[in-house]
Coordinates of C-alpha atoms in Angstrom, one line a residue:
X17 CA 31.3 -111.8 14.6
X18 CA 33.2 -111.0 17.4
X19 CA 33.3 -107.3 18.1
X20 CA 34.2 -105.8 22.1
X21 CA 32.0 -108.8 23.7
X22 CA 34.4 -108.2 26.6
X23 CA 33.7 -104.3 27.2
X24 CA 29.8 -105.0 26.1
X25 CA 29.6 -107.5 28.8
X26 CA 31.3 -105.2 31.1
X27 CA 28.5 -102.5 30.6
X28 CA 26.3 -105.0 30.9
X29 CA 27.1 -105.7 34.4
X30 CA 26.6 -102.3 35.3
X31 CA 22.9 -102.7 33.7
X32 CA 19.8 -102.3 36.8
X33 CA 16.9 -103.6 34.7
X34 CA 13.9 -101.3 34.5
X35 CA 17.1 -98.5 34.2
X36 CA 18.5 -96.6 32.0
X37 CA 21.6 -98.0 30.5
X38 CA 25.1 -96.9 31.3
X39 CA 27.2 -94.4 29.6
X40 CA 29.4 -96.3 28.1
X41 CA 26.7 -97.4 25.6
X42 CA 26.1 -94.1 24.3
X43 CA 29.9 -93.0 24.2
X44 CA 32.1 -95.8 23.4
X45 CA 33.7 -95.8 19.8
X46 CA 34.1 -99.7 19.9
X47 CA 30.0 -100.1 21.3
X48 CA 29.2 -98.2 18.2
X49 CA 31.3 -100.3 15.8
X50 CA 29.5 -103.6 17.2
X51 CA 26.3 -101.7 17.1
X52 CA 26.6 -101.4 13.1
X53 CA 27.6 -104.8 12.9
X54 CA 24.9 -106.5 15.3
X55 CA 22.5 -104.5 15.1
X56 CA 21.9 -102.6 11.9
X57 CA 23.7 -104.7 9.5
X58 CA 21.8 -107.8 11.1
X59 CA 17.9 -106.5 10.8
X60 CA 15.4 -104.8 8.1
X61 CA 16.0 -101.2 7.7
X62 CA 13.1 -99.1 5.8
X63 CA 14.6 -97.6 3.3
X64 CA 12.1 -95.8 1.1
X65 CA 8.8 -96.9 -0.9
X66 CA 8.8 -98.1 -4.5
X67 CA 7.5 -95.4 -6.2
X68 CA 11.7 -93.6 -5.6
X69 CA 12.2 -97.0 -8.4
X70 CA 9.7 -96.8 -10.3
X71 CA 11.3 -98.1 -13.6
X72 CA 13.8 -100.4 -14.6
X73 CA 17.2 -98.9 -14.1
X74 CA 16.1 -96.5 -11.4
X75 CA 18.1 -96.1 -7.8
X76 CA 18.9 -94.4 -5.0
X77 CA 21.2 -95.0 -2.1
X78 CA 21.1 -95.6 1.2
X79 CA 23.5 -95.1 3.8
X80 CA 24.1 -95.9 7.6
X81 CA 27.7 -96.0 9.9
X82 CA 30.6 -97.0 7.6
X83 CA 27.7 -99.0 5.4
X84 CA 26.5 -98.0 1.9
X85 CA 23.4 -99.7 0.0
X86 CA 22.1 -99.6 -3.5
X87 CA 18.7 -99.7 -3.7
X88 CA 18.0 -100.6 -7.7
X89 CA 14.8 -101.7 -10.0
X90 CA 16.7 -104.3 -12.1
X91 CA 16.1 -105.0 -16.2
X92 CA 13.1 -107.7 -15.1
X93 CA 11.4 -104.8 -12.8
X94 CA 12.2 -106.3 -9.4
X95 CA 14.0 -104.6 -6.7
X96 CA 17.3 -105.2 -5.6
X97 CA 19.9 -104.0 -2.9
X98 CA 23.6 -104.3 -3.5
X99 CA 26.2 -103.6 -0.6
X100 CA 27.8 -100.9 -2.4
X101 CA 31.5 -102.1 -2.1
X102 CA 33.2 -103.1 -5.0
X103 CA 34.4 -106.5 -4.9
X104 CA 38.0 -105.6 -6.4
X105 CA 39.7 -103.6 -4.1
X106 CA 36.6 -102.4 -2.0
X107 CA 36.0 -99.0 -3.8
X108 CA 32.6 -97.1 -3.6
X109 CA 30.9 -98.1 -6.8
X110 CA 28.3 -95.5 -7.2
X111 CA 28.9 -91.8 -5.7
X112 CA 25.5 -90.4 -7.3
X113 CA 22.5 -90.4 -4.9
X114 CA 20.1 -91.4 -6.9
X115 CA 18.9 -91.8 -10.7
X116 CA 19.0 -94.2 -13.5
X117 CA 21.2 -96.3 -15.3
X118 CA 21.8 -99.1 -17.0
X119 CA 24.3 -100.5 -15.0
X120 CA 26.9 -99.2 -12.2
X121 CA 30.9 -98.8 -12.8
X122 CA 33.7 -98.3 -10.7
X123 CA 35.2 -95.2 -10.4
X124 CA 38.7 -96.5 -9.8
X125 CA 39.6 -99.1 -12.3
X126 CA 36.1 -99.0 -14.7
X127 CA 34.9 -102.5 -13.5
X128 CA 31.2 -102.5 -13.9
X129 CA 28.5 -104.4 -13.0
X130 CA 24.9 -105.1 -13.9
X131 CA 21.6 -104.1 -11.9
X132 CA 21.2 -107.3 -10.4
X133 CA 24.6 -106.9 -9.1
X134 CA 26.5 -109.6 -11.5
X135 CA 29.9 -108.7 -12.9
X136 CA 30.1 -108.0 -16.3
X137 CA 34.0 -108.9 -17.3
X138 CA 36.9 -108.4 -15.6
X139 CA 39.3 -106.2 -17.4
X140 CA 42.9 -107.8 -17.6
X141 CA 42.4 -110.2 -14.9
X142 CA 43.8 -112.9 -16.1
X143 CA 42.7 -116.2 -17.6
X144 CA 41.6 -117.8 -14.1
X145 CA 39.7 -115.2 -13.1
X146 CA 36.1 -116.5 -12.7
X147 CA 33.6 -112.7 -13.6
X148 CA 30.6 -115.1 -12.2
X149 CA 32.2 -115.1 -8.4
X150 CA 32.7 -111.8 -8.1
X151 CA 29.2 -109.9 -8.4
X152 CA 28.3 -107.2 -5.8
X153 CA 27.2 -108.6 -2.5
X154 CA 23.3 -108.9 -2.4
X155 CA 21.2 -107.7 0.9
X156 CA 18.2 -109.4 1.5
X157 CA 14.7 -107.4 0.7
X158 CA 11.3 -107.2 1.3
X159 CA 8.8 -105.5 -0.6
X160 CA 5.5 -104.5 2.2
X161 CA 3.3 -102.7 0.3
X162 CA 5.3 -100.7 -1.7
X163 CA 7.2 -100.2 1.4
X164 CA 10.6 -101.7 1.2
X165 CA 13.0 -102.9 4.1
X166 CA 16.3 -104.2 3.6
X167 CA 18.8 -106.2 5.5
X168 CA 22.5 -105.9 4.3
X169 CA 23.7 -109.4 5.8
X170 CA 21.1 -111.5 4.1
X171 CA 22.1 -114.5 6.1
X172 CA 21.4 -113.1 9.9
X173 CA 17.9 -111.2 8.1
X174 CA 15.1 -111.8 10.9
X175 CA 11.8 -114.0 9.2
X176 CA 9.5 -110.8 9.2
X177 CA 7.1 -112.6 6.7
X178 CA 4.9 -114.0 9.4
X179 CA 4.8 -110.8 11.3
X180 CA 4.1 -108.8 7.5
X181 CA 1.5 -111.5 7.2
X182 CA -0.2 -110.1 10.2
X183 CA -0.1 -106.8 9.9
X184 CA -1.2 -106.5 6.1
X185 CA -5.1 -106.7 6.6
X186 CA -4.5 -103.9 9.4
X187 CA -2.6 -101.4 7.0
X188 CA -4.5 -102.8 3.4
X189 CA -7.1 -99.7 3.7
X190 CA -4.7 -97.8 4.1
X191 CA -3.3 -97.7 0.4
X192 CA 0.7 -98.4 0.8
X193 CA 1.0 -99.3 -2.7
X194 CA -0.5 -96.2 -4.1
X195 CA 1.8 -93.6 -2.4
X196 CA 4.2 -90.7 -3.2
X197 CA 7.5 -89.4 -0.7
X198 CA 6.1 -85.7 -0.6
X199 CA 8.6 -84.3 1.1
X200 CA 12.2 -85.6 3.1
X201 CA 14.2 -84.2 5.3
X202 CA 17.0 -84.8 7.7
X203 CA 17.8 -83.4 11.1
X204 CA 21.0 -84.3 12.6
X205 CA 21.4 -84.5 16.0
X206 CA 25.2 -85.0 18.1
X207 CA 23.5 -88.4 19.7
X208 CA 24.0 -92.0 19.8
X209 CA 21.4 -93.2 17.5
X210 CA 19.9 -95.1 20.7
X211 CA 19.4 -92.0 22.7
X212 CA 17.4 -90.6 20.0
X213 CA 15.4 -94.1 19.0
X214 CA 14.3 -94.2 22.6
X215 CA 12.9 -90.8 22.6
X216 CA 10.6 -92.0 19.8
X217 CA 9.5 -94.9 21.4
X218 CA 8.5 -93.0 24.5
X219 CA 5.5 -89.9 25.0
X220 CA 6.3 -89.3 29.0
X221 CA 8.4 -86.6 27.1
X222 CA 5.4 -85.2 25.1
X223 CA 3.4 -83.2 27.4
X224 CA 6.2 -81.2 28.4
X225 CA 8.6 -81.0 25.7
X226 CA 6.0 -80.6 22.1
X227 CA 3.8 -78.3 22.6
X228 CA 2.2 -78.5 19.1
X229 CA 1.9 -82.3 19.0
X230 CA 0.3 -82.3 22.8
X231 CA -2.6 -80.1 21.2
X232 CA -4.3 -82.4 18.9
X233 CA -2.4 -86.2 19.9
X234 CA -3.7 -87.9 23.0
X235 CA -0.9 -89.9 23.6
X236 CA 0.8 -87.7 25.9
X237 CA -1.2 -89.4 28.7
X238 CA -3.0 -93.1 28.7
X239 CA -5.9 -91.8 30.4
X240 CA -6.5 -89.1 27.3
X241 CA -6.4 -91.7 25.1
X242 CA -9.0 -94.0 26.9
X243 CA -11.7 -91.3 27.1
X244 CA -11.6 -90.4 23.3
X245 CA -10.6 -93.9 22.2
X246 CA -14.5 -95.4 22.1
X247 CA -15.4 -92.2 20.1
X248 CA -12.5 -93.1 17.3
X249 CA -13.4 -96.8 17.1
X250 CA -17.0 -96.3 16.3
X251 CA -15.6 -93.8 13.6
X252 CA -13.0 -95.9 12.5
X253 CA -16.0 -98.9 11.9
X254 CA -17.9 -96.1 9.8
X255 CA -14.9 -95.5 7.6
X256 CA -13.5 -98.8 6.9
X257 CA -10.7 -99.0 9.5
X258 CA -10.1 -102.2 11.4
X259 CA -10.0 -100.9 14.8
X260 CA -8.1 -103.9 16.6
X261 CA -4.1 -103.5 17.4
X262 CA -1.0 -105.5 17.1
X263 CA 1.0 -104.6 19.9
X264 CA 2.1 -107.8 22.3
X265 CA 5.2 -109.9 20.6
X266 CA 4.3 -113.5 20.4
X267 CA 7.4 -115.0 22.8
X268 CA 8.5 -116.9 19.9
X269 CA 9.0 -114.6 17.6
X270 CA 12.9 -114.1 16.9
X271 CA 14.6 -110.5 17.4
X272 CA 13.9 -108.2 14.9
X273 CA 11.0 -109.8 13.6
X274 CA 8.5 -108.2 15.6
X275 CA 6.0 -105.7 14.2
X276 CA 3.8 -103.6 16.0
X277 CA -0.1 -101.8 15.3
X278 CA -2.0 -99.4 17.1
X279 CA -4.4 -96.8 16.5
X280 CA -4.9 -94.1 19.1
X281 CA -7.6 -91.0 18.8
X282 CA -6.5 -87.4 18.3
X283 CA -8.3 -84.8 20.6
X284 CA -12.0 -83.8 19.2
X285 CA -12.0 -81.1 16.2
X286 CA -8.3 -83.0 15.0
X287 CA -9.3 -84.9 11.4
X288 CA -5.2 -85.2 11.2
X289 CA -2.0 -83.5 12.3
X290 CA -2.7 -80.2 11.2
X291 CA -2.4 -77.1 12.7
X292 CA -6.3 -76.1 12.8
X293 CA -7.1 -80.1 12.7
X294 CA -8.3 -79.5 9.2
X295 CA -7.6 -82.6 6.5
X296 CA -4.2 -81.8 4.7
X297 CA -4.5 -83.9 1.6
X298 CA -7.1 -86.6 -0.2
X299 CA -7.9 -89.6 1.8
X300 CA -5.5 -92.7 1.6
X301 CA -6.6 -96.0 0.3
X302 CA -10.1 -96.6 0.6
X303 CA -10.8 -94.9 3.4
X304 CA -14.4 -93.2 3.3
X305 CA -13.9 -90.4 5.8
X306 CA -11.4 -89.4 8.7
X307 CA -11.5 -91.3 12.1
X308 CA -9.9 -88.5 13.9
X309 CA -7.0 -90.9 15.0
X310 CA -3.1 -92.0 14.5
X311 CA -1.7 -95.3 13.7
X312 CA 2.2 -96.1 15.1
X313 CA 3.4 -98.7 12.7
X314 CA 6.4 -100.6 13.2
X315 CA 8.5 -102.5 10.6
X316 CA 10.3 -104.2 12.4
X317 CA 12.4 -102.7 15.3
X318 CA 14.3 -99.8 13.8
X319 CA 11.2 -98.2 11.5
X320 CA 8.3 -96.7 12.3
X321 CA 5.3 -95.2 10.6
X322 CA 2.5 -93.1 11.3
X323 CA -0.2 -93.0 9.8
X324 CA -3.1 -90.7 10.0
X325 CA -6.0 -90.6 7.2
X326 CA -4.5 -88.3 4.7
X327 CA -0.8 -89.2 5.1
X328 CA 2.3 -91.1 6.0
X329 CA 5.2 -90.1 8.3
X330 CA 7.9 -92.2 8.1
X331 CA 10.7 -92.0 11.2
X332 CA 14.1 -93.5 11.4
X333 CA 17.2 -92.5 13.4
X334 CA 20.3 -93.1 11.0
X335 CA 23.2 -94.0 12.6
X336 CA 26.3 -91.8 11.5
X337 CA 29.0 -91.6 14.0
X338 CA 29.0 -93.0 17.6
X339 CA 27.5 -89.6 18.8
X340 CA 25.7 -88.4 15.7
X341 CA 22.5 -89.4 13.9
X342 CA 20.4 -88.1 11.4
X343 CA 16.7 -88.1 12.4
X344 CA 15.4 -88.7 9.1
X345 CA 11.7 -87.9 8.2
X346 CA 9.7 -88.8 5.1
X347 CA 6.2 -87.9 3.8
X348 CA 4.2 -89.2 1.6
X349 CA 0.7 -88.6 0.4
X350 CA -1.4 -90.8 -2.4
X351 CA 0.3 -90.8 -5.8
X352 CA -2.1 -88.9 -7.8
X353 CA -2.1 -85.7 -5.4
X354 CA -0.5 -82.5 -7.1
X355 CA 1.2 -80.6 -4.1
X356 CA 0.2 -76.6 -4.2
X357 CA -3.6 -78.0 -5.4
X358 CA -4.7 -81.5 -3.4
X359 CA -2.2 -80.4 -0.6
X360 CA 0.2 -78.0 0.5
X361 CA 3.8 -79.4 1.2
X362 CA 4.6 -76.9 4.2
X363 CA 1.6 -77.5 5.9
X364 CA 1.9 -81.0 5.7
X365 CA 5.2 -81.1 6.6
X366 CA 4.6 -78.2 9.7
X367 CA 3.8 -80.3 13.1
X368 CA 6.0 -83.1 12.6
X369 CA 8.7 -80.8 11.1
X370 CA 9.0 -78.6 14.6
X371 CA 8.3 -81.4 16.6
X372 CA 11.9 -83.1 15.1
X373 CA 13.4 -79.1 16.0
X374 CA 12.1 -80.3 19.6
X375 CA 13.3 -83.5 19.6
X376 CA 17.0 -82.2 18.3
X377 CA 17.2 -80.3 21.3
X378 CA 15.9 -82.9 23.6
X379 CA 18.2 -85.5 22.5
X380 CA 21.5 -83.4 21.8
X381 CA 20.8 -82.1 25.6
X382 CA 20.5 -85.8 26.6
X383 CA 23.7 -86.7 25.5
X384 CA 25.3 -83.6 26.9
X385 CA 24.2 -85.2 30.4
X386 CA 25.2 -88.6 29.4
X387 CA 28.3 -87.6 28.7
X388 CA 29.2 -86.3 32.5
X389 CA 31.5 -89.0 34.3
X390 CA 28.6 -88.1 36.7
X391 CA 25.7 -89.5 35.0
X392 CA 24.4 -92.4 36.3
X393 CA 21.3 -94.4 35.1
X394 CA 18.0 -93.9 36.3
X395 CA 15.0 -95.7 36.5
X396 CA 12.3 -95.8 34.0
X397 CA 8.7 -94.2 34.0
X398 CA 5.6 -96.4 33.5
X399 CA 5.5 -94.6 29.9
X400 CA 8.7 -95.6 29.2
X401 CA 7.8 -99.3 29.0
X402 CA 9.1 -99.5 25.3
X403 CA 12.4 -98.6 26.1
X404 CA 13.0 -101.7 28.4
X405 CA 11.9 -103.6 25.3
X406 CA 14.2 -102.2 22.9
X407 CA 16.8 -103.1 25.8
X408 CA 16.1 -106.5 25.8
X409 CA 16.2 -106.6 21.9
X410 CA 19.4 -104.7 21.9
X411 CA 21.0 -107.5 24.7
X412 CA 19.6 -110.3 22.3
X413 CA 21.1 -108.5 19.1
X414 CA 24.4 -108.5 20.6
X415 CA 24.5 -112.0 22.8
X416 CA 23.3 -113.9 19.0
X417 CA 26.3 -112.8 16.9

């Protein structure tokens, strides 16, 4: 696809590794356009756990940029994701969020097609035309542990199985299968979508700007987290955690295929990210006791999870328009706990809900300053170091297509 390779080549030039990168990356209409197509449309988005599907029939939607998804349980119980673009004349197929049915019709000229994306006639299209070449276009998917990722050009979709492979023995006790979404919520944000991924993927912001994470989470310095980290592991051993990390990319894996591990401690008196450090719901999986620590999980580049003992955040930053992004936030607690009696939704939702109020402000403010003809980029902190790998993945993303 070949999308502004002259203006992104252009910026590129300007690039100083171990920088920041240049404006026009964060303000150019056309960037953004290639973005979607190179980047998002290209590699496994997280978008939502099983349980939203849990018979046949049920769906939601999914939505990033200019791009729609179907997300579906289909009449044999599998999932399924459908590009939701009719294959007529290109209308939006399904307008309702989310529910059940047996089958999805178009709004414009009643065309409708089956959960597993097949067309079922063609109305008056003449003798020639063929129903079975016509079906809705399928995205690839992956079912993790109940978690499921999908990638809307199924041809370009990165082999994440090894990585998946990998990873599953670290997140088994853990439970995955076995959870609920909670609670969801969405904080928009007038950002590029990469100004406000690479404020997740750095803490030298932490300290300073979240107040109520920096009181129970470590990770707002490396040497915090080496002083309580022997404490957590011997914990994590009594509890049934593995305590070792996925967190250097094997060289040879391909963009986009990457996943990533780590479990870091929580200050002493923290069970979980709670206000008083108190648990906040039953344990996960088949854990026999809190650890007192965090995992980050990644999913691939653009999804990450953490994990503490009682339940799962999930953060992604939804691409929108070229300077606005939904930080979206998800939930989720073991399937069997009854909110209001094993846990209490507004507490559980409390630290990482003002720490996304925080992280609005931060980013909106960053892109007020990246917007001045007078920004230009600086250099990187040591803590920053996942940044300038999200760079080179972003370079790669764009140089393959």
């Amino acid at each position: 696809m070949n999308i502004h390779p002259r203006l992104f080549d252009s910026l590129l030039a300007e690039h100083q590794p171990g920088h920041a990168l240049p404006r026009g990356f964060y303000t150019s209409p056309e960037i953004f356009e290639g973005d979607i197509a190179r980047v998002w449309n290209r590699n496994w988005i997280w978008v939502g756990h099983e349980s939203q599907i849990p018979e046949p029939g049920d769906f939601f939607l999914f939505d990033y940029g200019p791009e729609s998804l179907i997300i579906c349980r289909d009449r044999a119980g599998d999932v399924r994701a459908h590009l939701n673009v009719w294959r007529h004349r290109g209308s939006r197929g399904c307008t309702v969020r989310a529910g059940k049915a047996r089958g999805v019709g178009c709004p414009f000229h009643a065309l409708t097609y089956e959960l597993s994306g097949a067309l079922r006639s063609g109305r008056d299209m003449g003798a020639s035309f063929d129903p079975g070449a016509w079906g809705l276009i399928s995205a690839a998917v992956r079912v993790f542990q109940g978690m499921i990722l999908v990638c809307a050009d199924a041809k370009a979709a990165p082999p994440i199985d090894a990585g998946l492979d990998k990873l599953a023995p670290l997140t088994e006790p853990f439970g995955f299968e076995g959870l609920k979404v909670a609670k969801s919520a969405s904080y928009p944000v007038p950002a590029n979508w990469k100004l406000a991924l690479e404020n997740y993927l750095e803490c030298y912001h932490c300290a300073p700007a979240h107040q109520d994470y920096s009181r129970s989470h470590t990770l707002k310095t490396p040497a915090h987290v080496a002083a309580h980290l022997p404490a957590m592991k011997a914990r994590a051993a009594e509890v049934g955690l593995p305590i070792q990390s996925l967190e250097e990319a094997d060289p040879e894996t391909p963009p986009g295929a990457s996943v990533y591990y780590r479990r870091y401690p929580l200050y002493e008196g923290y069970k979980t990210g709670s206000r008083d450090g108190t648990p906040l719901a039953p344990l996960l999986g088949s854990l026999k006791g809190f650890d007192g620590g965090t995992t980050d999980v990644g999913l691939g580049v653009l999804n990450n999870l953490l994990v503490y003992s009682d339940h799962v955040v999930g953060y992604r930053f939804v691409p929108r328009e070229v300077q606005q992004t939904d930080i979206e936030v998800v939930w989720m607690v073991r399937a069997e706990a009854v909110d209001g009696v094993d846990y209490h939704v507004d507490d559980l939702a409390w630290l990482w809900h003002v720490t996304s109020l925080d992280d609005e402000r931060i980013i909106r403010l960053n892109q007020a300053g990246v917007n001045s003809q007078f920004f230009r980029p600086g250099p990187l902190a040591e803590m920053e170091s996942f940044i300038s790998d999200f760079y080179d993945f972003y370079k790669t993303m764009w140089a393959s297509a």
